Coordinates of C-alpha atoms and ligand atoms in Angstrom, one line a residue:
M1 CA 3.9 30.2 72.6
R2 CA 1.7 29.5 69.6
L3 CA -2.0 29.0 69.5
T4 CA -2.9 25.7 67.8
N5 CA -5.6 25.4 65.1
R6 CA -7.7 23.3 67.4
C7 CA -7.6 26.1 70.0
R8 CA -8.4 28.7 67.4
Y9 CA -11.6 27.1 66.3
A10 CA -13.0 26.2 69.7
L11 CA -15.2 29.0 71.1
A12 CA -15.3 27.8 74.7
P13 CA -11.7 28.5 75.7
L14 CA -12.0 32.1 74.6
A15 CA -11.4 33.3 78.1
V16 CA -8.2 31.4 78.3
M17 CA -7.2 32.6 74.8
A18 CA -7.8 36.2 75.8
M19 CA -5.5 35.7 78.7
L20 CA -2.9 34.1 76.6
V21 CA -3.1 36.8 74.0
S22 CA -2.9 39.6 76.5
V23 CA 0.7 38.5 77.2
A24 CA 1.5 37.5 73.6
T25 CA 3.6 39.7 71.3
A26 CA 2.4 41.4 68.2
V27 CA 4.2 38.8 66.1
E28 CA 2.3 36.0 67.7
L29 CA -1.0 37.8 67.1
D30 CA -0.2 37.3 63.4
T31 CA -0.9 33.6 63.9
L32 CA -4.6 34.6 64.3
L33 CA -4.8 35.9 60.7
P34 CA -6.5 33.6 58.1
T35 CA -4.3 31.1 56.5
A36 CA -4.5 30.9 52.7
T37 CA -8.0 30.2 51.5
P38 CA -8.5 28.1 48.4
A39 CA -9.8 30.0 45.4
Y40 CA -13.6 29.9 44.8
P41 CA -15.0 26.9 42.9
E42 CA -16.2 27.3 39.4
D43 CA -19.8 26.6 40.3
L44 CA -19.9 29.1 43.1
L45 CA -22.8 31.1 41.7
A46 CA -24.8 28.0 41.1
R47 CA -24.2 27.0 44.7
L48 CA -25.3 30.4 46.0
R49 CA -28.5 30.2 43.9
S50 CA -29.2 26.7 45.2
A51 CA -28.6 27.7 48.8
A52 CA -30.8 30.7 48.4
A53 CA -33.8 28.3 47.9
V54 CA -33.0 26.3 51.1
V55 CA -34.8 28.4 53.7
P56 CA -38.6 28.3 52.9
G57 CA -40.6 31.5 52.7
A58 CA -41.3 34.6 50.7
L59 CA -38.2 36.3 49.3
P60 CA -37.3 39.9 50.3
A61 CA -39.3 42.6 48.5
E62 CA -36.9 45.5 49.0
L63 CA -33.2 46.3 49.6
R64 CA -32.7 49.5 51.5
Y65 CA -29.6 51.3 52.8
V66 CA -28.7 54.3 54.9
T67 CA -25.4 56.3 55.1
V68 CA -24.6 57.2 58.7
A69 CA -21.3 58.9 58.0
E70 CA -18.8 59.7 55.2
S71 CA -15.1 59.7 55.0
R72 CA -13.1 61.6 52.4
R73 CA -10.0 60.0 51.1
P74 CA -7.7 60.6 48.1
R75 CA -8.4 57.8 45.5
R76 CA -4.8 56.7 45.8
A77 CA -5.5 55.6 49.4
V78 CA -8.5 53.5 48.1
L79 CA -7.2 52.1 44.8
D80 CA -3.6 51.1 44.0
G81 CA -2.3 53.7 41.5
G82 CA -5.3 56.0 42.2
S83 CA -5.2 59.8 41.7
D84 CA -5.2 62.6 44.3
E85 CA -8.9 63.2 43.5
T86 CA -11.2 62.9 46.6
Y87 CA -13.2 59.7 47.0
V88 CA -16.2 59.9 49.3
Q89 CA -16.5 56.8 51.3
A90 CA -20.1 56.2 52.5
R91 CA -20.4 54.4 55.8
T92 CA -23.5 52.3 55.2
A93 CA -25.9 49.8 56.7
F94 CA -28.3 47.7 54.6
Q95 CA -31.8 46.3 55.3
L96 CA -33.8 43.6 53.6
V97 CA -37.5 44.0 53.9
F98 CA -39.7 40.9 53.8
D99 CA -43.5 40.7 54.2
N100 CA -43.5 40.6 58.0
A101 CA -39.8 40.9 58.9
T102 CA -36.6 42.7 58.2
V103 CA -33.0 41.5 58.1
M104 CA -30.2 44.0 58.8
I105 CA -26.8 43.6 57.1
D106 CA -24.2 45.7 58.9
A107 CA -24.9 47.9 61.9
G108 CA -23.7 51.4 61.7
M109 CA -21.6 53.0 64.4
D110 CA -21.8 55.6 67.2
E111 CA -20.0 58.9 66.9
Q112 CA -17.0 57.9 69.0
V113 CA -16.2 55.1 66.7
H114 CA -16.7 57.4 63.7
N115 CA -14.3 59.9 65.2
G116 CA -11.7 57.1 65.3
F117 CA -11.9 56.8 61.5
S118 CA -11.7 60.6 61.0
M119 CA -8.0 60.9 61.8
G120 CA -8.4 64.3 63.6
T121 CA -10.5 65.9 60.9
Q122 CA -14.3 66.7 61.0
E123 CA -16.1 64.3 58.7
P124 CA -19.9 64.1 58.2
Y125 CA -21.8 62.0 60.7
W126 CA -25.6 61.9 61.0
P127 CA -26.6 60.8 64.6
E128 CA -30.3 60.7 63.7
R129 CA -29.6 58.2 60.9
N130 CA -27.5 56.0 63.3
A131 CA -30.4 56.2 65.7
A132 CA -32.7 54.9 63.0
V133 CA -30.2 52.0 62.4
Q134 CA -30.3 51.2 66.1
E135 CA -34.1 51.0 66.0
A136 CA -33.9 48.8 62.9
L137 CA -31.4 46.5 64.6
V138 CA -33.7 46.1 67.6
S139 CA -36.8 45.4 65.5
A140 CA -35.1 43.2 63.0
S141 CA -35.6 39.4 63.0
L142 CA -32.0 38.8 62.2
V143 CA -28.8 40.9 62.0
V144 CA -25.6 39.9 60.2
V145 CA -22.4 41.8 59.6
T146 CA -20.1 41.6 56.5
H147 CA -17.1 41.9 58.8
E148 CA -15.8 42.9 62.2
H149 CA -14.5 46.4 61.5
G150 CA -16.0 49.3 63.6
D151 CA -18.0 50.9 60.8
H152 CA -19.9 47.7 60.2
V153 CA -20.1 46.0 63.6
A154 CA -20.1 48.8 66.3
G155 CA -23.9 49.1 66.2
V156 CA -24.2 45.5 67.6
V157 CA -21.3 45.6 70.1
R158 CA -21.6 49.1 71.5
S159 CA -25.2 50.0 72.1
P160 CA -27.5 50.5 75.0
N161 CA -29.6 47.8 73.3
R162 CA -26.7 45.4 73.0
A163 CA -28.3 42.4 74.8
A164 CA -31.6 42.7 72.9
I165 CA -29.8 43.0 69.6
A166 CA -27.3 40.2 70.3
A167 CA -30.1 37.7 70.8
H168 CA -30.9 37.9 67.1
T169 CA -27.4 38.7 65.7
V170 CA -25.5 36.1 63.9
L171 CA -21.7 36.5 64.1
T172 CA -19.2 34.1 62.7
K173 CA -16.6 32.4 64.8
A174 CA -13.9 34.2 63.0
Q175 CA -15.6 37.6 63.6
V176 CA -16.0 36.8 67.3
E177 CA -12.4 35.7 67.6
T178 CA -11.2 39.0 66.1
L179 CA -13.5 41.1 68.3
V180 CA -12.3 39.3 71.4
L181 CA -8.6 38.8 70.7
A182 CA -7.5 41.4 68.1
P183 CA -10.2 44.0 67.5
Q184 CA -9.7 46.9 65.1
S185 CA -10.0 49.3 68.1
V186 CA -10.4 49.0 71.8
E187 CA -13.9 50.5 71.5
I188 CA -15.3 47.4 69.7
R189 CA -13.6 44.8 71.8
L190 CA -15.9 42.1 73.1
S191 CA -15.3 40.2 76.3
P192 CA -15.6 36.4 76.1
E193 CA -18.7 36.7 78.3
Q194 CA -20.3 39.3 75.9
A195 CA -19.4 37.2 72.9
A196 CA -21.5 34.3 74.3
D197 CA -24.6 36.5 73.9
Y198 CA -24.5 36.3 70.1
L199 CA -25.6 33.5 67.7
V200 CA -22.2 32.3 66.7
I201 CA -21.8 30.2 63.6
D202 CA -19.1 28.7 61.5
Y203 CA -19.5 27.4 57.9
T204 CA -17.2 26.4 55.1
L205 CA -18.2 28.4 52.0
V206 CA -21.9 29.2 51.7
H207 CA -24.6 29.3 54.4
P208 CA -28.3 30.2 53.9
I209 CA -29.7 32.4 56.7
A210 CA -33.1 33.5 55.4
P211 CA -35.3 33.0 52.4
G212 CA -33.2 34.1 49.4
V213 CA -30.3 35.2 51.6
V214 CA -26.9 33.3 51.7
L215 CA -23.6 34.1 53.4
L216 CA -20.5 33.7 51.3
K217 CA -17.2 33.2 53.2
A218 CA -14.6 35.8 52.0
P219 CA -11.7 36.1 54.5
G220 CA -9.1 38.5 53.3
H221 CA -10.0 42.1 54.2
T222 CA -10.5 40.7 57.7
P223 CA -10.5 37.1 59.0
G224 CA -14.3 37.1 59.4
H225 CA -15.2 38.9 56.2
Q226 CA -18.2 37.5 54.3
M227 CA -20.4 38.6 51.4
V228 CA -24.2 38.3 51.2
F229 CA -26.0 37.0 48.2
V230 CA -29.7 37.9 47.9
R231 CA -32.4 36.7 45.5
M232 CA -35.1 39.2 45.6
D233 CA -38.9 38.6 45.2
S234 CA -38.6 40.4 41.9
G235 CA -36.2 37.7 40.6
H236 CA -33.3 40.2 40.7
E237 CA -30.1 39.0 42.4
V238 CA -27.7 41.2 44.3
L239 CA -24.4 40.4 46.0
L240 CA -23.3 42.7 48.9
S241 CA -19.6 42.5 48.5
G242 CA -18.7 44.2 51.8
D243 CA -15.2 45.6 51.8
V244 CA -13.5 43.2 49.3
T245 CA -13.0 46.6 47.5
W246 CA -14.1 50.0 48.8
A247 CA -14.8 51.3 45.3
M248 CA -16.7 49.6 42.5
D249 CA -13.8 50.5 40.2
G250 CA -11.7 48.1 42.3
I251 CA -13.8 45.3 40.9
T252 CA -14.3 46.5 37.3
Q253 CA -10.6 47.4 37.0
R254 CA -9.4 44.4 39.2
T255 CA -7.5 46.8 41.5
Q256 CA -6.8 46.2 45.1
R257 CA -6.1 48.8 47.8
P258 CA -2.5 50.1 47.8
T259 CA -0.1 47.7 49.5
A260 CA 0.5 50.2 52.3
T261 CA -3.2 50.2 53.1
S262 CA -3.4 46.4 53.0
D263 CA -0.4 46.2 55.3
R264 CA -2.0 48.6 57.8
I265 CA -5.2 46.5 57.8
R266 CA -3.2 43.3 57.7
E267 CA -5.1 42.0 54.6
D268 CA -4.6 38.7 52.8
R269 CA -4.0 40.1 49.3
D270 CA -3.9 36.7 47.6
A271 CA -7.4 36.0 48.9
L272 CA -8.6 39.4 47.9
G273 CA -7.1 38.9 44.4
F274 CA -9.2 35.8 43.7
Q275 CA -12.3 37.3 45.3
I276 CA -12.0 40.4 43.1
G277 CA -11.4 38.2 40.0
W278 CA -14.6 36.2 40.8
L279 CA -16.6 39.4 41.4
K280 CA -15.4 40.9 38.1
S281 CA -16.6 37.8 36.3
I282 CA -20.0 38.2 38.0
V283 CA -20.2 41.8 37.0
D284 CA -19.2 41.1 33.4
D285 CA -21.8 38.4 33.3
G286 CA -24.4 41.0 34.1
E287 CA -27.0 38.8 36.0
V288 CA -26.1 39.7 39.5
V289 CA -25.7 43.3 40.8
V290 CA -22.6 43.6 42.9
I291 CA -22.8 46.2 45.7
P292 CA -19.6 47.3 47.7
S293 CA -20.4 48.8 51.1
H294 CA -18.8 52.2 50.6
D295 CA -19.1 53.5 47.1
S296 CA -21.4 56.5 47.5
V297 CA -21.5 57.3 43.7
Y298 CA -22.4 53.8 42.7
L299 CA -25.0 53.5 45.5
A300 CA -26.6 56.6 44.2
E301 CA -26.6 55.1 40.7
L302 CA -28.2 51.9 41.9
E303 CA -30.9 54.0 43.6
R304 CA -31.7 55.8 40.3
R305 CA -31.9 52.3 38.7
G306 CA -34.4 51.2 41.4
V307 CA -32.2 48.4 42.7
I308 CA -32.0 49.9 46.2
R309 CA -33.9 52.5 48.2
Q310 CA -32.4 55.0 50.6
G311 CA -33.8 55.1 54.1
L312 CA -34.8 52.2 56.4
A313 CA -38.3 50.8 56.5
G314 CA -40.4 52.4 59.3
D315 CA -38.4 55.7 59.2
Ligands
ZN401 ZN1 -15.9 49.2 55.9

């Protein structure tokens, strides 16, 4: 029993698909992973800049972030060939502040989902910060997530405010398919009925969602992974690169996660390879600030440079 492409990309039969997959073997679930994605076009940055001007309105004035939890991992688990030195992985959510509106990028997670990442150890978690993320998700005009892993998406799928948040949350078809059919953990599974509450979109490569804000398709870490390009009111440009790499060094040194980690996550390393190559060229060029989701040291540096601010608006 194989799921056809036509079936994969139609949202309506999700209920039927969920039934089919519940009896499918693990091997057959592999057919749900992304097929090879063509490398990025040469003019991608120009296309992002052009798309950033499509939605009319004032550009975002501020980029903010909050760390709701931290995980400690040896660098060798984060970067291929890394040392035994501890790497602090910040679990973050980002917020764009406009004149009269906010857009949230990623959604934090509750403590139960956090505990699932802690592998039996006690790792820092700040419930009051996640509560602030929840308030920000409710009051935002729009919410998007970089990808469908628990530390990025739990706040919009496991929340007492889920229905209210879902009404202004844009998920991609690929994200929804993973959350319904093959979620990272049972805690973040969506039923087909719940999935219908979100604003579900599909797009080919770039897609503008707000003034200055453009989604960039980047399947590899997960099938529904995407990056977010932002042109700020100041004229500065940032690219939230999600989990293409966990550490900034992964981009500057063109280093992926170790193969064992990729295998566990079931990543597409070819896709990650060209995404990292493109990100490195952007970093070398120096015009766009690239921001991975989890690099606590680099986030602190960007804060010192005035690129981002810690804490959400209204805190
Ligand atoms: Zn992550």
